[in-house]
mmCIF file of C-alpha atoms in Angstrom:
data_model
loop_
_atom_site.group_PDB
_atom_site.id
_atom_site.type_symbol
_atom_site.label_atom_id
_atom_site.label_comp_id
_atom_site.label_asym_id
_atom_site.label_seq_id
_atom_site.Cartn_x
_atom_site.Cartn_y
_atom_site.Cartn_z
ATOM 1 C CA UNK I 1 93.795 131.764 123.481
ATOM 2 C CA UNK I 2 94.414 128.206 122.644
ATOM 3 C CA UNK I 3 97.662 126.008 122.110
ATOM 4 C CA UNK I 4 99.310 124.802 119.499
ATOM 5 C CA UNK I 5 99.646 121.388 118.958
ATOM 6 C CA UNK I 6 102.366 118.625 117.966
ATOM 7 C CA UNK I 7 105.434 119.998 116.330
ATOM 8 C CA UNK I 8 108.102 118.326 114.561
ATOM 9 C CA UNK I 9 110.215 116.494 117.086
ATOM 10 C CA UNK I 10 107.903 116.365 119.548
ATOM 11 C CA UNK I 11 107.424 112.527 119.771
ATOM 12 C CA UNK I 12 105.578 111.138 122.566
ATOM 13 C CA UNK I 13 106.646 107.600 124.119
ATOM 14 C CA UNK I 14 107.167 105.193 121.222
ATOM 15 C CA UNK I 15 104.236 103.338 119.768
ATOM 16 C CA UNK I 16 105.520 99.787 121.004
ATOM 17 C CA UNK I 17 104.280 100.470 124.063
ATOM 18 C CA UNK I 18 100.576 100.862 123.404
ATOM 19 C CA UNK I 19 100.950 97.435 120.884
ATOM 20 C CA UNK I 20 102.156 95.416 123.651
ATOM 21 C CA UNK I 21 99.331 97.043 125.853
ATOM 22 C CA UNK I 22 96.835 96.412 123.222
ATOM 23 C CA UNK I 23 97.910 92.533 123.397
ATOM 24 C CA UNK I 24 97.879 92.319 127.148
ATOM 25 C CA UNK I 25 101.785 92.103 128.339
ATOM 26 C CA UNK I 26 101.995 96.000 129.812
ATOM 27 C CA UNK I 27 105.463 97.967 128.924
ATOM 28 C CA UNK I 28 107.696 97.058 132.062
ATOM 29 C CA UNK I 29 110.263 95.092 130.594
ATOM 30 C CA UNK I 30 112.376 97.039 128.517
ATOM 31 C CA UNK I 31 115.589 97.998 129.742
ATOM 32 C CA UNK I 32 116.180 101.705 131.433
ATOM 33 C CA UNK I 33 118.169 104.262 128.729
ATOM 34 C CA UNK I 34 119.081 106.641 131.159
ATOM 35 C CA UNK I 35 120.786 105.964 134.257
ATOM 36 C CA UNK I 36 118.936 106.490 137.856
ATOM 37 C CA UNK I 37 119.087 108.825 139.947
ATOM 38 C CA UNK I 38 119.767 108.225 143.386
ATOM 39 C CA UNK I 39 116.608 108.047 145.061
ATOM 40 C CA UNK I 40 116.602 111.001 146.883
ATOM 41 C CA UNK I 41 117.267 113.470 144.279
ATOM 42 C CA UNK I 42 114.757 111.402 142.134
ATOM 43 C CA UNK I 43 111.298 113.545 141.275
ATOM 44 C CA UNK I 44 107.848 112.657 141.291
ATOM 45 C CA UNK I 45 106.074 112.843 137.867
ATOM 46 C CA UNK I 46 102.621 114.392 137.757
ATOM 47 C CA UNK I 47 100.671 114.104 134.530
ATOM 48 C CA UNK I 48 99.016 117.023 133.526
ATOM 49 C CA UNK I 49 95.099 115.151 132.567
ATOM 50 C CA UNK I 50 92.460 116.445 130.585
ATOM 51 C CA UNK I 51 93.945 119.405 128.713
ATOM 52 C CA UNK I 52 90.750 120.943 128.505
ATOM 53 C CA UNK I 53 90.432 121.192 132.174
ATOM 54 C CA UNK I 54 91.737 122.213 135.563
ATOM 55 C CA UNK I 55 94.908 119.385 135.782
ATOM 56 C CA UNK I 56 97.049 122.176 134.114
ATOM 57 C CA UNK I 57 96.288 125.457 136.301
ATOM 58 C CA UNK I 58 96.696 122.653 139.153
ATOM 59 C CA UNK I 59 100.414 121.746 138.037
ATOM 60 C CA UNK I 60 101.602 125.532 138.015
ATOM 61 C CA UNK I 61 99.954 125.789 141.256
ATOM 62 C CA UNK I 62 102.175 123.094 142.337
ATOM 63 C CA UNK I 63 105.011 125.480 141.480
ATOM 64 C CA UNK I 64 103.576 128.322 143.756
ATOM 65 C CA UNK I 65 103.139 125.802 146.752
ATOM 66 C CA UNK I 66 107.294 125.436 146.930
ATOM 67 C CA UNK I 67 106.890 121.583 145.042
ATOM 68 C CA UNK I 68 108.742 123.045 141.641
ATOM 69 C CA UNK I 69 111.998 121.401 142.473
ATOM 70 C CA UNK I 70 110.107 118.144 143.611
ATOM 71 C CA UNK I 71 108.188 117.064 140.668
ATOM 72 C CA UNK I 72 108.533 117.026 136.778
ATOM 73 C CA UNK I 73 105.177 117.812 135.239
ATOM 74 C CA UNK I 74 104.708 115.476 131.947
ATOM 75 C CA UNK I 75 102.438 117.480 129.739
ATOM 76 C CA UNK I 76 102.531 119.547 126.472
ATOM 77 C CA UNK I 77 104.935 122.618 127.745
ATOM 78 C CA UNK I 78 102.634 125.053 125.345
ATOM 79 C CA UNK I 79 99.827 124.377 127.335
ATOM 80 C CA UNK I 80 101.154 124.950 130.688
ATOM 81 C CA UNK I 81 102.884 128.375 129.571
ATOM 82 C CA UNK I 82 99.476 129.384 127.828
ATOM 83 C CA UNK I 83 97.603 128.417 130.623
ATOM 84 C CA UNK I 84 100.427 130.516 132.751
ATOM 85 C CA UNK I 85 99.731 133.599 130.672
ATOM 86 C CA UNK I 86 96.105 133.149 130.816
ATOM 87 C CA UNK I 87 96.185 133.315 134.712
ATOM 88 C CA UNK I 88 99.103 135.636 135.264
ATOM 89 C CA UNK I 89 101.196 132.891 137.358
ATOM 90 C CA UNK I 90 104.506 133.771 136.871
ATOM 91 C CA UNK I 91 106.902 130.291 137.122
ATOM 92 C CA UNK I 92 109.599 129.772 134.090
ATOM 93 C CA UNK I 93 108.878 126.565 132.581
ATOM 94 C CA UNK I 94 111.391 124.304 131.135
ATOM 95 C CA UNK I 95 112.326 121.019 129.702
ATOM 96 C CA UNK I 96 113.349 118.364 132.034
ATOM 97 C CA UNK I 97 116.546 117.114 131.453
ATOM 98 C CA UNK I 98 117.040 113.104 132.817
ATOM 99 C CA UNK I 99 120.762 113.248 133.000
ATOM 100 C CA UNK I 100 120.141 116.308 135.588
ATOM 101 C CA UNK I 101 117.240 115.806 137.938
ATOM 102 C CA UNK I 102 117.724 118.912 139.747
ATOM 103 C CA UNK I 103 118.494 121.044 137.235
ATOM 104 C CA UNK I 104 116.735 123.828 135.558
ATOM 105 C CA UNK I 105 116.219 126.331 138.257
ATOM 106 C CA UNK I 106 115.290 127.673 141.008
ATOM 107 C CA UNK I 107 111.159 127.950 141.341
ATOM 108 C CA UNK I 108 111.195 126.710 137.711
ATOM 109 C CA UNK I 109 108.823 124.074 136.726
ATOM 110 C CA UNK I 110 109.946 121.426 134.920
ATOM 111 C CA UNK I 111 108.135 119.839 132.297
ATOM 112 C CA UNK I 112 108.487 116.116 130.364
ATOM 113 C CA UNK I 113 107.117 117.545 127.106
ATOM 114 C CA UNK I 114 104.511 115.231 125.602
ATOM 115 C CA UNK I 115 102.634 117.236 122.776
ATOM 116 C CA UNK I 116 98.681 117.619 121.809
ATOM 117 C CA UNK I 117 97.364 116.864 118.612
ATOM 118 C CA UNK I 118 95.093 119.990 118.289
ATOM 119 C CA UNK I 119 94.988 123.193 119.787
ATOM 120 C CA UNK I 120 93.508 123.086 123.233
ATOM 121 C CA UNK I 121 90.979 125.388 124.690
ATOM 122 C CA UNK I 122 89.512 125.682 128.847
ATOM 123 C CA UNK I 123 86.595 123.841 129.056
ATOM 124 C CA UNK I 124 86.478 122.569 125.720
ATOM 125 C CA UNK I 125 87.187 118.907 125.171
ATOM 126 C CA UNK I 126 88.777 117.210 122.291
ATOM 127 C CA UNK I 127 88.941 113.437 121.563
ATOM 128 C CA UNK I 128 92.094 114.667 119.147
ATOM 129 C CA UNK I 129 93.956 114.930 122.534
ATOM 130 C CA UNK I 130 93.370 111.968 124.502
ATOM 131 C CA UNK I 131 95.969 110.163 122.650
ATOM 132 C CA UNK I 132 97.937 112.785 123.906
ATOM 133 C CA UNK I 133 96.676 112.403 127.628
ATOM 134 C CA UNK I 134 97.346 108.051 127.482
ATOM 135 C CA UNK I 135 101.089 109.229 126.055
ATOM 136 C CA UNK I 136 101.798 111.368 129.494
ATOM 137 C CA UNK I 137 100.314 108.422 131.677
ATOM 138 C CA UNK I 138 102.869 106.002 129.324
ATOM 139 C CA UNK I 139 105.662 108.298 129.339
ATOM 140 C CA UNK I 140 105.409 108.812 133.292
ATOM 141 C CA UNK I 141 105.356 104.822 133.922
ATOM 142 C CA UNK I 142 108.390 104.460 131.714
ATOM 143 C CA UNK I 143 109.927 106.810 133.970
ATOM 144 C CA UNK I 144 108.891 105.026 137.173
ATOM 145 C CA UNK I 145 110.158 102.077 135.473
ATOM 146 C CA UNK I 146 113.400 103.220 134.744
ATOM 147 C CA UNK I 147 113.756 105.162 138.144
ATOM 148 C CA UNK I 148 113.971 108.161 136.590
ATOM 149 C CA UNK I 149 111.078 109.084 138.503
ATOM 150 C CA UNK I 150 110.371 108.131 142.225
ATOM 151 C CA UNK I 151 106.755 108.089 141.716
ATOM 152 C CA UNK I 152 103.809 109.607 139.552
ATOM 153 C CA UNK I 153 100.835 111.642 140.628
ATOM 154 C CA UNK I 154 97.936 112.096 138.247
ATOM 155 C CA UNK I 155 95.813 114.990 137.309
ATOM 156 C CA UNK I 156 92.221 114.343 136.810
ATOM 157 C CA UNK I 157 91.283 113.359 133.157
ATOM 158 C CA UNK I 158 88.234 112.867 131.198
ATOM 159 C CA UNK I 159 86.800 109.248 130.704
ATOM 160 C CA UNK I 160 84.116 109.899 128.349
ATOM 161 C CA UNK I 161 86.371 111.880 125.880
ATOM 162 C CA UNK I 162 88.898 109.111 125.902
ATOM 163 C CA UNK I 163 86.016 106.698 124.828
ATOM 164 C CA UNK I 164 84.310 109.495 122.378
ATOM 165 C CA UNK I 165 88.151 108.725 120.501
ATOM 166 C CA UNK I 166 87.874 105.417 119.772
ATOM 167 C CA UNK I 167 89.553 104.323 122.909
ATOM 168 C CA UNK I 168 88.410 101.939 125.481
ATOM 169 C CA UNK I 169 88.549 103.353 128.653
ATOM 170 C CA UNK I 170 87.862 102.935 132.257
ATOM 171 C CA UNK I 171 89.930 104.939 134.765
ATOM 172 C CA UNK I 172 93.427 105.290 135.571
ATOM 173 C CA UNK I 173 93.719 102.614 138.085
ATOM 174 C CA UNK I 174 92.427 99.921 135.362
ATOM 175 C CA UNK I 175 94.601 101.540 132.262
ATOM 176 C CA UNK I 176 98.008 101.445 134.224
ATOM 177 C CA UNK I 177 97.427 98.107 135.298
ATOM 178 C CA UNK I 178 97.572 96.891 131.978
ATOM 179 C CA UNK I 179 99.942 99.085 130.756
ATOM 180 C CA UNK I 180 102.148 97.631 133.861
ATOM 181 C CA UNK I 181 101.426 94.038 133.790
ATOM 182 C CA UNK I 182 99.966 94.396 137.131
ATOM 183 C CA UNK I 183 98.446 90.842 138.429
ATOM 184 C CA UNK I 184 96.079 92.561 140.341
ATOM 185 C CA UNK I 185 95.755 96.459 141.444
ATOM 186 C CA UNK I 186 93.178 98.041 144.416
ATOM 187 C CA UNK I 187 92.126 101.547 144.206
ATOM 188 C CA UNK I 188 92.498 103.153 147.883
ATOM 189 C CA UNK I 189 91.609 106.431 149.214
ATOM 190 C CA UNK I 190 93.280 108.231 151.448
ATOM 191 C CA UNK I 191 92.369 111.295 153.885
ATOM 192 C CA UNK I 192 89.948 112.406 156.384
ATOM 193 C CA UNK I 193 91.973 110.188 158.929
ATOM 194 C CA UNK I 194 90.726 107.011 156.947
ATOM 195 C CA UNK I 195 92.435 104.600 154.530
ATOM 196 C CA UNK I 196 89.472 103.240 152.187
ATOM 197 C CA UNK I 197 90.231 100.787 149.484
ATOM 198 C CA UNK I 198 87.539 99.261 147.052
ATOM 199 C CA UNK I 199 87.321 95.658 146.292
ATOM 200 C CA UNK I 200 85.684 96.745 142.786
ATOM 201 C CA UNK I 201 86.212 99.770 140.771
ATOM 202 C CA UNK I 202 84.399 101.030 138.243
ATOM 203 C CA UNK I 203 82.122 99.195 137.219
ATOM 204 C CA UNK I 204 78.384 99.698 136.828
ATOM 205 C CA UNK I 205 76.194 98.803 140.384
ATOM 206 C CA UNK I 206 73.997 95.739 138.445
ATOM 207 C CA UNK I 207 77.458 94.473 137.554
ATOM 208 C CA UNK I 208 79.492 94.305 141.287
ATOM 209 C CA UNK I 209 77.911 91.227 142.721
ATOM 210 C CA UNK I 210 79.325 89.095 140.401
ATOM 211 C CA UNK I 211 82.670 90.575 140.445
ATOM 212 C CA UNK I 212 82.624 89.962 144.657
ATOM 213 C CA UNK I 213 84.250 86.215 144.132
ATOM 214 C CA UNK I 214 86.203 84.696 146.673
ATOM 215 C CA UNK I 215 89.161 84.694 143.982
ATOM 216 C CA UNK I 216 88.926 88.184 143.241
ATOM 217 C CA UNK I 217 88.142 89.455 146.782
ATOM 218 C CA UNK I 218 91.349 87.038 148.115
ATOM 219 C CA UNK I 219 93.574 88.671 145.466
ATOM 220 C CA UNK I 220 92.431 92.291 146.631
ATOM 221 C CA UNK I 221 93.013 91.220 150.533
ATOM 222 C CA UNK I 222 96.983 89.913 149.330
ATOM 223 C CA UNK I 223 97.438 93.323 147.454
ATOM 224 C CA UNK I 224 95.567 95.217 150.578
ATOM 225 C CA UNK I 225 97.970 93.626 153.207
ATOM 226 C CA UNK I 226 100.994 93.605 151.948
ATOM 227 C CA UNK I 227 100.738 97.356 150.356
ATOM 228 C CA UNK I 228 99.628 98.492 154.119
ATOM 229 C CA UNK I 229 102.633 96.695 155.287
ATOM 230 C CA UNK I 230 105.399 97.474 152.360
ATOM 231 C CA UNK I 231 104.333 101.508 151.981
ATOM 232 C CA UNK I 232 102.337 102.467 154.925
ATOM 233 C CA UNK I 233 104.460 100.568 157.467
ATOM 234 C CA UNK I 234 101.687 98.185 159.361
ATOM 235 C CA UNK I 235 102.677 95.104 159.480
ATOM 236 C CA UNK I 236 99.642 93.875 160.944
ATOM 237 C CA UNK I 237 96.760 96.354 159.764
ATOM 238 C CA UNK I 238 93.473 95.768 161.365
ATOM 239 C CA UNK I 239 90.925 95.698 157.792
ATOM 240 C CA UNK I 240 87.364 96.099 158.398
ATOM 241 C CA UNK I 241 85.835 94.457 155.384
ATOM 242 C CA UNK I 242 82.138 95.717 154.691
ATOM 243 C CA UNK I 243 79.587 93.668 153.311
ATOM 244 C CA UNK I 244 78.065 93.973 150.187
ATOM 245 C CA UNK I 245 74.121 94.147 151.135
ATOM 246 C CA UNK I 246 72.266 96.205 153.522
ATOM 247 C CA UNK I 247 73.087 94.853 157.324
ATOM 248 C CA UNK I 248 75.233 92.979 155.724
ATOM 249 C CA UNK I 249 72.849 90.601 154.277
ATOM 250 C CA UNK I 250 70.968 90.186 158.009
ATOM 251 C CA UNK I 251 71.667 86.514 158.174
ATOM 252 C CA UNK I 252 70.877 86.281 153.870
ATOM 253 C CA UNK I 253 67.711 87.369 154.147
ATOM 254 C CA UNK I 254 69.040 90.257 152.107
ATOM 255 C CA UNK I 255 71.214 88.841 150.121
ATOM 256 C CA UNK I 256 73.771 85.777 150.360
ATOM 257 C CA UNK I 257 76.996 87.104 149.119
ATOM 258 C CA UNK I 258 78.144 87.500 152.823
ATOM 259 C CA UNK I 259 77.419 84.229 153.587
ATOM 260 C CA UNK I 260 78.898 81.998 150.994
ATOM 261 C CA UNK I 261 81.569 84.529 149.564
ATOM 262 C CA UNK I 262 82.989 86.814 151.922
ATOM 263 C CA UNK I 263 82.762 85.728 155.542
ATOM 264 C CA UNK I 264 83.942 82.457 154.753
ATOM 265 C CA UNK I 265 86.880 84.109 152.867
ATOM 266 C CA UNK I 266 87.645 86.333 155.670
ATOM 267 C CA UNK I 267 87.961 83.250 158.147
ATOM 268 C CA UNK I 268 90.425 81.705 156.321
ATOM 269 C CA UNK I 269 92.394 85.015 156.321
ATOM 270 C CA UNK I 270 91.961 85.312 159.913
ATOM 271 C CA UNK I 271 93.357 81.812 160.154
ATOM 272 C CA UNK I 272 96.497 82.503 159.095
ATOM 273 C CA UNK I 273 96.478 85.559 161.417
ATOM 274 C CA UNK I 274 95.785 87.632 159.169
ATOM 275 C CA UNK I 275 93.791 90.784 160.923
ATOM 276 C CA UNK I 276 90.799 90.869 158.623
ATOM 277 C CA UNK I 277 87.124 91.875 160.574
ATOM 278 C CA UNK I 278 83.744 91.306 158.803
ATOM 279 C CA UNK I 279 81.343 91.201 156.990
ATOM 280 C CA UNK I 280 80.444 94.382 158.879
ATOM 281 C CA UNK I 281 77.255 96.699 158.205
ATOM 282 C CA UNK I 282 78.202 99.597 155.913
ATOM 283 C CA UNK I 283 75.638 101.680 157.468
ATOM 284 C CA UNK I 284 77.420 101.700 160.806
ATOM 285 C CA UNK I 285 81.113 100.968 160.084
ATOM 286 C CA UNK I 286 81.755 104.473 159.149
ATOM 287 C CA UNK I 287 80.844 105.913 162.556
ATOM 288 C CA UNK I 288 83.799 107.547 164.499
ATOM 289 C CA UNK I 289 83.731 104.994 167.171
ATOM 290 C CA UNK I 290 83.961 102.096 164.764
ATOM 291 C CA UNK I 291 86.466 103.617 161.961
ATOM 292 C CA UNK I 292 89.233 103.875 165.271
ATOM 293 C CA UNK I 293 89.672 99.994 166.048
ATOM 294 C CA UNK I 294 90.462 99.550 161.807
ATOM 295 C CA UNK I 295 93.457 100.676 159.913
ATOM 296 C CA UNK I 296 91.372 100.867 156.887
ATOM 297 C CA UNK I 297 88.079 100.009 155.660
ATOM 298 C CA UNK I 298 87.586 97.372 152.150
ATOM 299 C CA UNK I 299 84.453 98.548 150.917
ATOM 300 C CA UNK I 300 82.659 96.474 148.819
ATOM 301 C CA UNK I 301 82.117 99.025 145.747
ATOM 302 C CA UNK I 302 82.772 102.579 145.045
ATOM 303 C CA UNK I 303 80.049 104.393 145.956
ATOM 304 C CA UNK I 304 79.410 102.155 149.310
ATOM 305 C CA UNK I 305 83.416 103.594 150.657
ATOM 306 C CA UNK I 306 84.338 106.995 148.653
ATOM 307 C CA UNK I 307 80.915 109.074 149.551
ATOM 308 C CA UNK I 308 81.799 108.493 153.427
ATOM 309 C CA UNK I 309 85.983 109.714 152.613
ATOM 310 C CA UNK I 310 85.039 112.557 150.209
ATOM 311 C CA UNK I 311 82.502 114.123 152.462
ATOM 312 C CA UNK I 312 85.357 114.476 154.946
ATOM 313 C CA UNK I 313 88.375 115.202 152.980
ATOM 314 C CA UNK I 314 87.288 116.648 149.664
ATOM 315 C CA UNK I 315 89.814 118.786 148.121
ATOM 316 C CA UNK I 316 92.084 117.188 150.160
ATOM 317 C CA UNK I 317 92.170 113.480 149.773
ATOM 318 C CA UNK I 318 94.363 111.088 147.580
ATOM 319 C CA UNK I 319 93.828 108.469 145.634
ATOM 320 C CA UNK I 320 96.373 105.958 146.081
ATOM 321 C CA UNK I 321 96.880 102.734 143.293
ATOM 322 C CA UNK I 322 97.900 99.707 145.445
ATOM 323 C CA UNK I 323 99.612 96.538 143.391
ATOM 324 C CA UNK I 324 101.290 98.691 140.668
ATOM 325 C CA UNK I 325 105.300 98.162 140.305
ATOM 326 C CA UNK I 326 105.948 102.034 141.293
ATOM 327 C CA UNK I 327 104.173 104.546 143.653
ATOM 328 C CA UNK I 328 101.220 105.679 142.172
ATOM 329 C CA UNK I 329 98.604 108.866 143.344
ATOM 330 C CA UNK I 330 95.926 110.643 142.077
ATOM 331 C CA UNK I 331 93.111 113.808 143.200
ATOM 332 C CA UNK I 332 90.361 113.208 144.459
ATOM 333 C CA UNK I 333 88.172 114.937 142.146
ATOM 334 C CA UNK I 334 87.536 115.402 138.518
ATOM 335 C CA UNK I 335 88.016 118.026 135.480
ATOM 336 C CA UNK I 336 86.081 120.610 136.599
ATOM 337 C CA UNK I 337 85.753 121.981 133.088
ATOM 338 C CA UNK I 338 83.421 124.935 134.542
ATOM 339 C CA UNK I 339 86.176 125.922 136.125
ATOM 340 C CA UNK I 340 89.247 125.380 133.851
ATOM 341 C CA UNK I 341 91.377 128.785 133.051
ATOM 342 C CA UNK I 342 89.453 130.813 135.748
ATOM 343 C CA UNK I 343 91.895 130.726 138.626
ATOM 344 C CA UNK I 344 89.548 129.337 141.024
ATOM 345 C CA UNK I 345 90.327 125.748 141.159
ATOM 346 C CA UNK I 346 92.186 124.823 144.485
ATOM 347 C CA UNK I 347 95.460 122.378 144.168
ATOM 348 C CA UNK I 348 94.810 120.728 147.655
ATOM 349 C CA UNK I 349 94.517 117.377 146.751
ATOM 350 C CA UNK I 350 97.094 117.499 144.138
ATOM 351 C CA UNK I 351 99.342 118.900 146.535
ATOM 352 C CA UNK I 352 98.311 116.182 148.892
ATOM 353 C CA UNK I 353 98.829 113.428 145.716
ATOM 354 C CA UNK I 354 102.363 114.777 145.306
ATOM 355 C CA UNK I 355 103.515 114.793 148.774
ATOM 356 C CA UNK I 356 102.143 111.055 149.524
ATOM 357 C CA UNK I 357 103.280 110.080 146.171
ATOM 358 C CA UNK I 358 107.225 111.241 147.711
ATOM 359 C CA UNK I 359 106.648 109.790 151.002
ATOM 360 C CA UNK I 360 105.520 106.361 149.908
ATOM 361 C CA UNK I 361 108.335 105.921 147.437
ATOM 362 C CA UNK I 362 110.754 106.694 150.038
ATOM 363 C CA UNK I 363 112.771 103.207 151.335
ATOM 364 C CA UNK I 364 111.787 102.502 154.563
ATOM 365 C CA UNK I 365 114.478 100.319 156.627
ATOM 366 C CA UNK I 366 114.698 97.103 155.445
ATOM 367 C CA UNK I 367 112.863 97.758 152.367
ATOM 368 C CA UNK I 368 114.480 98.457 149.256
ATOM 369 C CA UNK I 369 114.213 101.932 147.562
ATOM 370 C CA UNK I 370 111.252 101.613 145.051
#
């Protein structure tokens, strides 16, 4: 069975948002139109991704794991009730009302309605929809913005259909940075017992050496720090920064990136007394006995630090956005279109995404509530 698509009435976020993204200066400014909620009773937003995938069985799953009255799912509300139907789950779903934050309920998931374009279908994409998909991510940073929402938590979505529309895109951490105004963001993974940020994204392999600049690399040590210190409580985290070439260059015979970009970098850090260890080998920093003496890791590139987490937390890991204005998580995985309407998709990290997504927004003492 598919879903209908946009109605009458059912605007998404207004268009001004995506012009002033277009040109560069994010959305953040406007004023808030609904009063906050005191943090406490404030939920966390989770997007509902690609609607051709598993990000909507995963949201009613969040209802089933006891989160309902924690989170405001901000999706097309057709999609999520078809996709209820479809899999027999049994959770009422209804619109989320701002001026009441707890109300619609009990076990009742909540839902920020932002409608498709086209009907939607598991495991069949649509570049009509990803307009759609960008409109949740916008309508859930407004929210943040305007502390109607604590926090947001993201469903996986599809990159390639988002580009197959016309639309430039590169991930999630890149797009709400922009949208946000961000200076500069770090993606970080989190689970497994380690904390693994990346000092690039994504970005193609050939491309990464010239993105490791002592300017860019500095800026992604400042966000690191004081993200470690503001959300995860160390003051003083202990970063073991990897190097970007095998042994770490072995004195630049591979490579010279350690030598005249990052060590001398990291001494100046240290300098200030700043905790910051490296260049170290990849090969060996991820063994037990190493990982132990670090708070987290600053890989160099994705695949060098995200293989090593997702081997030992798949399913169950979190992707954290460090540098935004608002608390930002995300799975660990992807679409898993194969596997979208069957029931068989497990909510783990999602679960995981929304619980860290509540517990980093939450004001620590001396720190004012996000």
């Amino acid at each position: 069975m598919s879903v209908r698509g946009r109605s009458e009435g059912d605007a998404g976020p207004a268009r001004g948002g995506r012009d002033r993204l277009a040109q560069g200066r994010g959305i953040m400014g406007a004023s808030a139109a609904v009063r906050p909620a005191r943090h406490a009773s404030r939920p966390v937003a989770v997007t509902a991704g690609e609607p051709a995938g598993i990000g909507p069985e995963l949201c009613l799953a969040l209802a089933r794991a006891g989160l309902a009255s924690r989170i405001v799912v901000v999706g097309d509300r057709e999609l999520l009730r078809e996709r209820a139907r479809r899999l027999r789950i049994a959770v009422p779903i209804v619109d989320f009302d701002p001026a009441r934050p707890r109300g619609g309920g009990r076990g009742a998931l909540r839902v920020r309605h932002v409608a498709l374009a086209a009907p939607a279908a598991p495991g069949r994409l649509d570049p009509a929809n990803s307009r759609a998909v960008l409109d949740a991510l916008e309508a859930a940073a407004r929210g943040c913005r305007d502390g109607i929402f604590a926090a947001m938590a993201t469903a996986p979505l599809h990159k390639g259909v988002i580009n197959d529309a016309g639309i430039a895109f590169t991930g999630h951490t890149e797009y709400l940075a922009r949208l946000t105004g961000a200076r500069h963001v770090v993606m970080m993974l989190v689970g497994g017992g380690m904390r693994v940020a990346l000092a690039t994204t994504h970005v193609a392999l050939a491309e990464v050496p010239r993105r490791i600049t002592a300017t860019a690399l500095g800026r992604s040590l400042e966000v690191l720090l004081a993200e470690l210190a503001r959300r995860f409580g160390l003051p003083r985290p202990r970063v073991a920064v990897a190097g970007l070439n095998p042994h770490a260059g072995e004195s630049g015979y591979l490579g010279r990136e350690e030598i005249e970009v990052i060590a001398p970098l990291l001494a100046r850090w240290r300098a200030r007394g700043h905790r910051v260890m490296g260049p170290l080998p990849a090969d060996t920093l991820f063994v037990p006995e190493q990982l132990k003496r670090y708070d987290c890791v600053l890989a160099m590139y994705h695949d060098q630090g995200l293989p090593v987490l997702k081997h030992a937390a798949f399913g169950g890991g979190v992707n954290v956005t460090l540098g935004l204005p608002f608390v930002r998580t995300s799975v660990d995985h992807g679409t898993a279109l194969e596997l979208a309407g069957t029931g068989k998709a497990h909510a783990g990290s999602l679960i995981e995404a929304v619980r860290l997504a509540a517990r980093l927004a939450r004001p620590r003492p001396g720190r004012a509530a996000t």
